[in-house]
Coordinates of C-alpha atoms in Angstrom, one line a residue:
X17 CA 10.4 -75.4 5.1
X18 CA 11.2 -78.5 5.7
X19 CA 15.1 -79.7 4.7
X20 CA 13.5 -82.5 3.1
X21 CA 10.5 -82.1 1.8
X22 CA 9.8 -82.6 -1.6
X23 CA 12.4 -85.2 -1.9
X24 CA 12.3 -89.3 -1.8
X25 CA 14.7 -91.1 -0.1
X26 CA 15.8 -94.8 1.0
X27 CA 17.8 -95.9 3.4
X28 CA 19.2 -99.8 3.4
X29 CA 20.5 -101.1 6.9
X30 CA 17.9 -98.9 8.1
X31 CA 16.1 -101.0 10.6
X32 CA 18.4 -100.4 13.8
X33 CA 21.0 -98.3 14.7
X34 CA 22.5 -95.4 12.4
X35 CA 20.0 -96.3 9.8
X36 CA 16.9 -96.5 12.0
X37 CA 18.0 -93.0 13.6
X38 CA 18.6 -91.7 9.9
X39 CA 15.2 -92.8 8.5
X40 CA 13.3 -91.0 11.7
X41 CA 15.1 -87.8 11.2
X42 CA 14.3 -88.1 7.5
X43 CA 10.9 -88.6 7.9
X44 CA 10.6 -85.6 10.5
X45 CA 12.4 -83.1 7.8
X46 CA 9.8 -84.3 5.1
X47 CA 10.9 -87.1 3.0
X48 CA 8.8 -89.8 1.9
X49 CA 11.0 -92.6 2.9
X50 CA 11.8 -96.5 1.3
X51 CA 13.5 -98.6 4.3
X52 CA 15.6 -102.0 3.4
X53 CA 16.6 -104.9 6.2
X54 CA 17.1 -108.2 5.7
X55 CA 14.5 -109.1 8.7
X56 CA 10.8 -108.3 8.1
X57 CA 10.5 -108.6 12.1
X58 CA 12.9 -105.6 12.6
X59 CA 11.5 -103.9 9.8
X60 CA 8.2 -104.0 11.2
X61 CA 9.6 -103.0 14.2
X62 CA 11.4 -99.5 12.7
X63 CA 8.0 -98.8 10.3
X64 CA 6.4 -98.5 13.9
X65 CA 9.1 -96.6 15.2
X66 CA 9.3 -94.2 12.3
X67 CA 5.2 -93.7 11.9
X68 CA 4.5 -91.8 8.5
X69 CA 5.3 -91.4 5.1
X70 CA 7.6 -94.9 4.9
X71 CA 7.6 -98.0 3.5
X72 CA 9.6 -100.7 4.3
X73 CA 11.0 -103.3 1.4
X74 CA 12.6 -106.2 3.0
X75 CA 16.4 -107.5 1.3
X76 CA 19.5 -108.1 1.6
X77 CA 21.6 -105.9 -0.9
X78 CA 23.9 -108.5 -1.4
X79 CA 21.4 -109.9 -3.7
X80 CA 20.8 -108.2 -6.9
X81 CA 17.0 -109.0 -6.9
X82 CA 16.6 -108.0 -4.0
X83 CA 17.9 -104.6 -5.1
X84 CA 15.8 -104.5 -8.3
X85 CA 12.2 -105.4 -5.9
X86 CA 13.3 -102.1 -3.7
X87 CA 14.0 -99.8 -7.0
X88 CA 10.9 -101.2 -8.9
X89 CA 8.5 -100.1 -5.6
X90 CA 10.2 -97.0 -5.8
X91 CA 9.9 -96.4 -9.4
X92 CA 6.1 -97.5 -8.9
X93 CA 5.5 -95.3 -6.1
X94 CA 7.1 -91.7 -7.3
X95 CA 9.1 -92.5 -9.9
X96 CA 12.5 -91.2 -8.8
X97 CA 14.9 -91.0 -6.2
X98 CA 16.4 -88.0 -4.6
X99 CA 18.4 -89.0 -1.5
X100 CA 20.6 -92.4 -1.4
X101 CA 21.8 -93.6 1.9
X102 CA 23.7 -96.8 1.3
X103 CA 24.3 -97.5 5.2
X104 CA 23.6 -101.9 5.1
X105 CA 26.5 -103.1 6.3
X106 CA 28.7 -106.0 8.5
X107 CA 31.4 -105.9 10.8
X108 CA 34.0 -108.7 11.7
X109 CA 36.7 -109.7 14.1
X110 CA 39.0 -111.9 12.7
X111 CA 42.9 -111.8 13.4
X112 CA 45.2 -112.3 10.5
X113 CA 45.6 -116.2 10.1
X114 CA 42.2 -117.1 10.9
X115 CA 40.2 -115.0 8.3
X116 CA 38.1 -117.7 6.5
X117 CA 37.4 -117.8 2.8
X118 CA 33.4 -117.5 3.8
X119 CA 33.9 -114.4 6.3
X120 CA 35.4 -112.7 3.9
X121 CA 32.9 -113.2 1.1
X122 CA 30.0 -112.6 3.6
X123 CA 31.6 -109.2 4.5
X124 CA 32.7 -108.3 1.3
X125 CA 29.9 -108.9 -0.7
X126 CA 27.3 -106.9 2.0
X127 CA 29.8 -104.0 2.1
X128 CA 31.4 -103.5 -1.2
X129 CA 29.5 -105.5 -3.8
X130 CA 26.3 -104.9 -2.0
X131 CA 27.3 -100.9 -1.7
X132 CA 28.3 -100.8 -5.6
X133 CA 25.3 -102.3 -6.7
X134 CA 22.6 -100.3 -4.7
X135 CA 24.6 -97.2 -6.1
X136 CA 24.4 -98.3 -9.7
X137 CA 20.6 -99.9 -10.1
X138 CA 19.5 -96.3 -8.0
X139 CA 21.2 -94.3 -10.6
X140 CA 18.5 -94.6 -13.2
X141 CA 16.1 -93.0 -10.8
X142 CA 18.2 -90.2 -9.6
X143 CA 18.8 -86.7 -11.2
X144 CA 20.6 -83.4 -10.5
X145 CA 21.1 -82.4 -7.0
X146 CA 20.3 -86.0 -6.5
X147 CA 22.8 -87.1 -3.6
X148 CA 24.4 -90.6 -2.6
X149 CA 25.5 -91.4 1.0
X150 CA 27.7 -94.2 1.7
X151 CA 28.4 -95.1 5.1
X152 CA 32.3 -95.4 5.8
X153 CA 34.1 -95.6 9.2
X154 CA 37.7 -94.5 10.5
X155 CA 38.6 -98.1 10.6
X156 CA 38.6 -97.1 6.8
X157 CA 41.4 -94.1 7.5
X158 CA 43.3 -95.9 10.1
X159 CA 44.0 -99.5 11.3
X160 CA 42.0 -101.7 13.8
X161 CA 43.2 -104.9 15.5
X162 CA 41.2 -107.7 14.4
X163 CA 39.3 -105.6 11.6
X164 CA 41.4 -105.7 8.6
X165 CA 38.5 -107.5 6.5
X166 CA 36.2 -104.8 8.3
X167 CA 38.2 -102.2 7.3
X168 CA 39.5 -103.2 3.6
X169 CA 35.6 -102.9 2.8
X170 CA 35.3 -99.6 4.4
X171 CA 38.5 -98.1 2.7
X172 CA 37.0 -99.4 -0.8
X173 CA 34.3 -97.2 0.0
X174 CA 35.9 -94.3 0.3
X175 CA 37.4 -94.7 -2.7
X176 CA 34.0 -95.3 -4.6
X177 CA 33.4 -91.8 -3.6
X178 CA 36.2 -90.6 -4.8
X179 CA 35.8 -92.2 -8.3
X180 CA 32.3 -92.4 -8.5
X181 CA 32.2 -88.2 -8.0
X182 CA 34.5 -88.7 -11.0
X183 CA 32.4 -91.0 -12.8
X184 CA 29.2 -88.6 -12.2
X185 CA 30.4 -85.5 -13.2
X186 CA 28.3 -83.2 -14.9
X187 CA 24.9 -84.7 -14.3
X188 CA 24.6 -82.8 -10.8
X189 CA 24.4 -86.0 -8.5
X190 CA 26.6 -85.6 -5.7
X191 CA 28.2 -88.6 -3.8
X192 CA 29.9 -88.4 -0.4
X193 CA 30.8 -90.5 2.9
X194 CA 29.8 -90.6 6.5
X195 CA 32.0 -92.2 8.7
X196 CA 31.6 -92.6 12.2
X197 CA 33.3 -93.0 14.9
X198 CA 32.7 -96.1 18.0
X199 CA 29.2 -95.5 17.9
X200 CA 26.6 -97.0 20.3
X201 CA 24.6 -99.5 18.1
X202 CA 23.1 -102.6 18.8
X203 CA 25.1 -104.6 15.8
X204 CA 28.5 -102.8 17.6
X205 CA 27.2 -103.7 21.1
X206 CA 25.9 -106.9 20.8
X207 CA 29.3 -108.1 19.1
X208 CA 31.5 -106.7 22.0
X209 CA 29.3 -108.6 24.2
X210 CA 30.3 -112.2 22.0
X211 CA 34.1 -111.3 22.5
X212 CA 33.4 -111.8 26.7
X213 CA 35.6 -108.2 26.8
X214 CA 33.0 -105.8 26.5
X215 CA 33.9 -103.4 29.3
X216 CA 37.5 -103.9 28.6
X217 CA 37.7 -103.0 24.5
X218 CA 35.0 -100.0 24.8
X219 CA 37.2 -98.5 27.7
X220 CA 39.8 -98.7 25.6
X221 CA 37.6 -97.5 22.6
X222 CA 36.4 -93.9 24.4
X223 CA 40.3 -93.9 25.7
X224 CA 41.0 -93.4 22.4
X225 CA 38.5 -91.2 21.4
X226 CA 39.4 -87.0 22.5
X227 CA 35.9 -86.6 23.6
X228 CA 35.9 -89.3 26.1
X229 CA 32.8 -91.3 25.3
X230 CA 31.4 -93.3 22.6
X231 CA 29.0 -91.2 20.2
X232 CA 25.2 -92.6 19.3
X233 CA 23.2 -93.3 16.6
X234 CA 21.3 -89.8 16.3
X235 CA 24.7 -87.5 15.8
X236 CA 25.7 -90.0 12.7
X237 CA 21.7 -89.3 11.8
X238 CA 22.6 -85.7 11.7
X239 CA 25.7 -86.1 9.7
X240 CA 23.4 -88.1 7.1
X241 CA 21.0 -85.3 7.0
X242 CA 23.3 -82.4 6.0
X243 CA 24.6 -84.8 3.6
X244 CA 21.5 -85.5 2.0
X245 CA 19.5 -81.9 2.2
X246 CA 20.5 -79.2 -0.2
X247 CA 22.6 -77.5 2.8
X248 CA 26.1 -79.7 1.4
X249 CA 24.9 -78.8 -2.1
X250 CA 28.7 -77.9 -2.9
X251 CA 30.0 -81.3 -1.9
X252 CA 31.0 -84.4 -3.8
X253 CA 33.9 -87.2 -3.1
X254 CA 33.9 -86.1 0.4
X255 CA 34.3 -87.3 3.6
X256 CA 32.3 -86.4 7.1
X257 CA 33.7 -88.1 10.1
X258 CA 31.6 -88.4 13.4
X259 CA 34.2 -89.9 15.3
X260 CA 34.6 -87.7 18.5
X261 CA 38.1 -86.9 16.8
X262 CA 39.2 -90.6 17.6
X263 CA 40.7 -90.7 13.3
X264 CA 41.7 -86.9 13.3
X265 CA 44.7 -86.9 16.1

């Protein structure tokens, strides 16, 4: 048996990187899979990438209507929701005294507000031994030069956990984070590259990391699939770090 089969899942963020590498490994343990991005050209991208048993909703979580097209398709399609993987997010570099008013509200309102209201329009559809995923980092556990915006929206996450396995008790959803590490995805890459220090910050990223090297997309994808399959049945508010140890010593 399949550890997913049976079960419907949907995965925002999920059309590169951790959420791309999620949804394939989802699909190969049985789900029938609902993918969010904000680009239809990526997402057409990932459906061909993932093959089967998905279908791809394009929207930005940071809009509300958005959210309510993606649950509606859902609702239409099976009528409930067993796996949540709220993985859409942002990063940002800014240093303290040039954070703009509109960074901030971009990052906060794909990360936290964005996060929050996924969670609560999925809740309707979900039942017990439904479970929630929210995608953390260790910048949330531990500070980060020129990520303090980054890293505020990651911490709030954590703590939605925490509270939200609170506010669900007794109706047998579970809700839980997955924070990785330095992880080799294109959004991470591709903004090391703008900096013009590439080489230099990501040697000093896997010198920080006990394993030596920067960790990829497919062991976070692992992570999210013990998370979501009955096998962390006794786990709620919880944290799993994929970090190479970089936020544990």
């Amino acid at each position: 048996m399949k550890r997913l089969t049976g079960k419907t899942a949907v995965i925002t963020g999920a059309s590169s990187g951790i959420g791309l590498a999620a949804a394939k490994l989802f699909v190969a343990e049985g789900a029938e899979l609902f993918i969010t991005g904000r680009r239809q050209d990526e997402l057409d991208k990932a459906i061909a990438s993932i093959g089967s048993s998905v279908t791809a909703v394009r929207g930005d979580v940071s809009s509300l209507a958005d959210l309510d097209r993606l649950f509606a398709a859902i609702r239409a399609r099976t009528g409930r929701l067993d796996v949540l993987f709220a993985n859409a997010g942002v990063a940002s570099l800014e240093t303290l005294g040039t954070i703009t008013e509109e960074e901030f509200d971009r990052v906060f309102n794909i990360n936290v507000r964005g996060t929050l209201f996924t969670v609560q329009k999925a809740l309707p559809l979900m039942t017990a031994g439904g479970s929630i995923i929210l995608t953390g980092s260790t910048t949330g556990a531990k500070g980060a030069a020129a990520c303090s915006v980054y890293s505020a929206t990651k911490a709030a996450i954590r703590n939605f956990a925490r509270s939200w396995a609170l506010d669900l008790k007794g109706t047998g959803i579970r809700v839980n984070v997955l924070s990785p590490g330095t992880t080799t995805t294109p959004g991470l890459m591709n903004g090391l590259e703008s900096t013009g220090h590439k080489d230099e910050i990501v040697a000093a990223l896997v010198a920080q990391t006990p394993l030596g090297r920067m960790g990829n997309s497919e062991e976070s994808a692992a992570g999210a699939l013990f998370l979501a399959s009955d096998e962390s049945s006794f786990m709620t508010g919880s944290e799993i770090f994929i970090d190479g140890g970089m936020a544990q010593v």
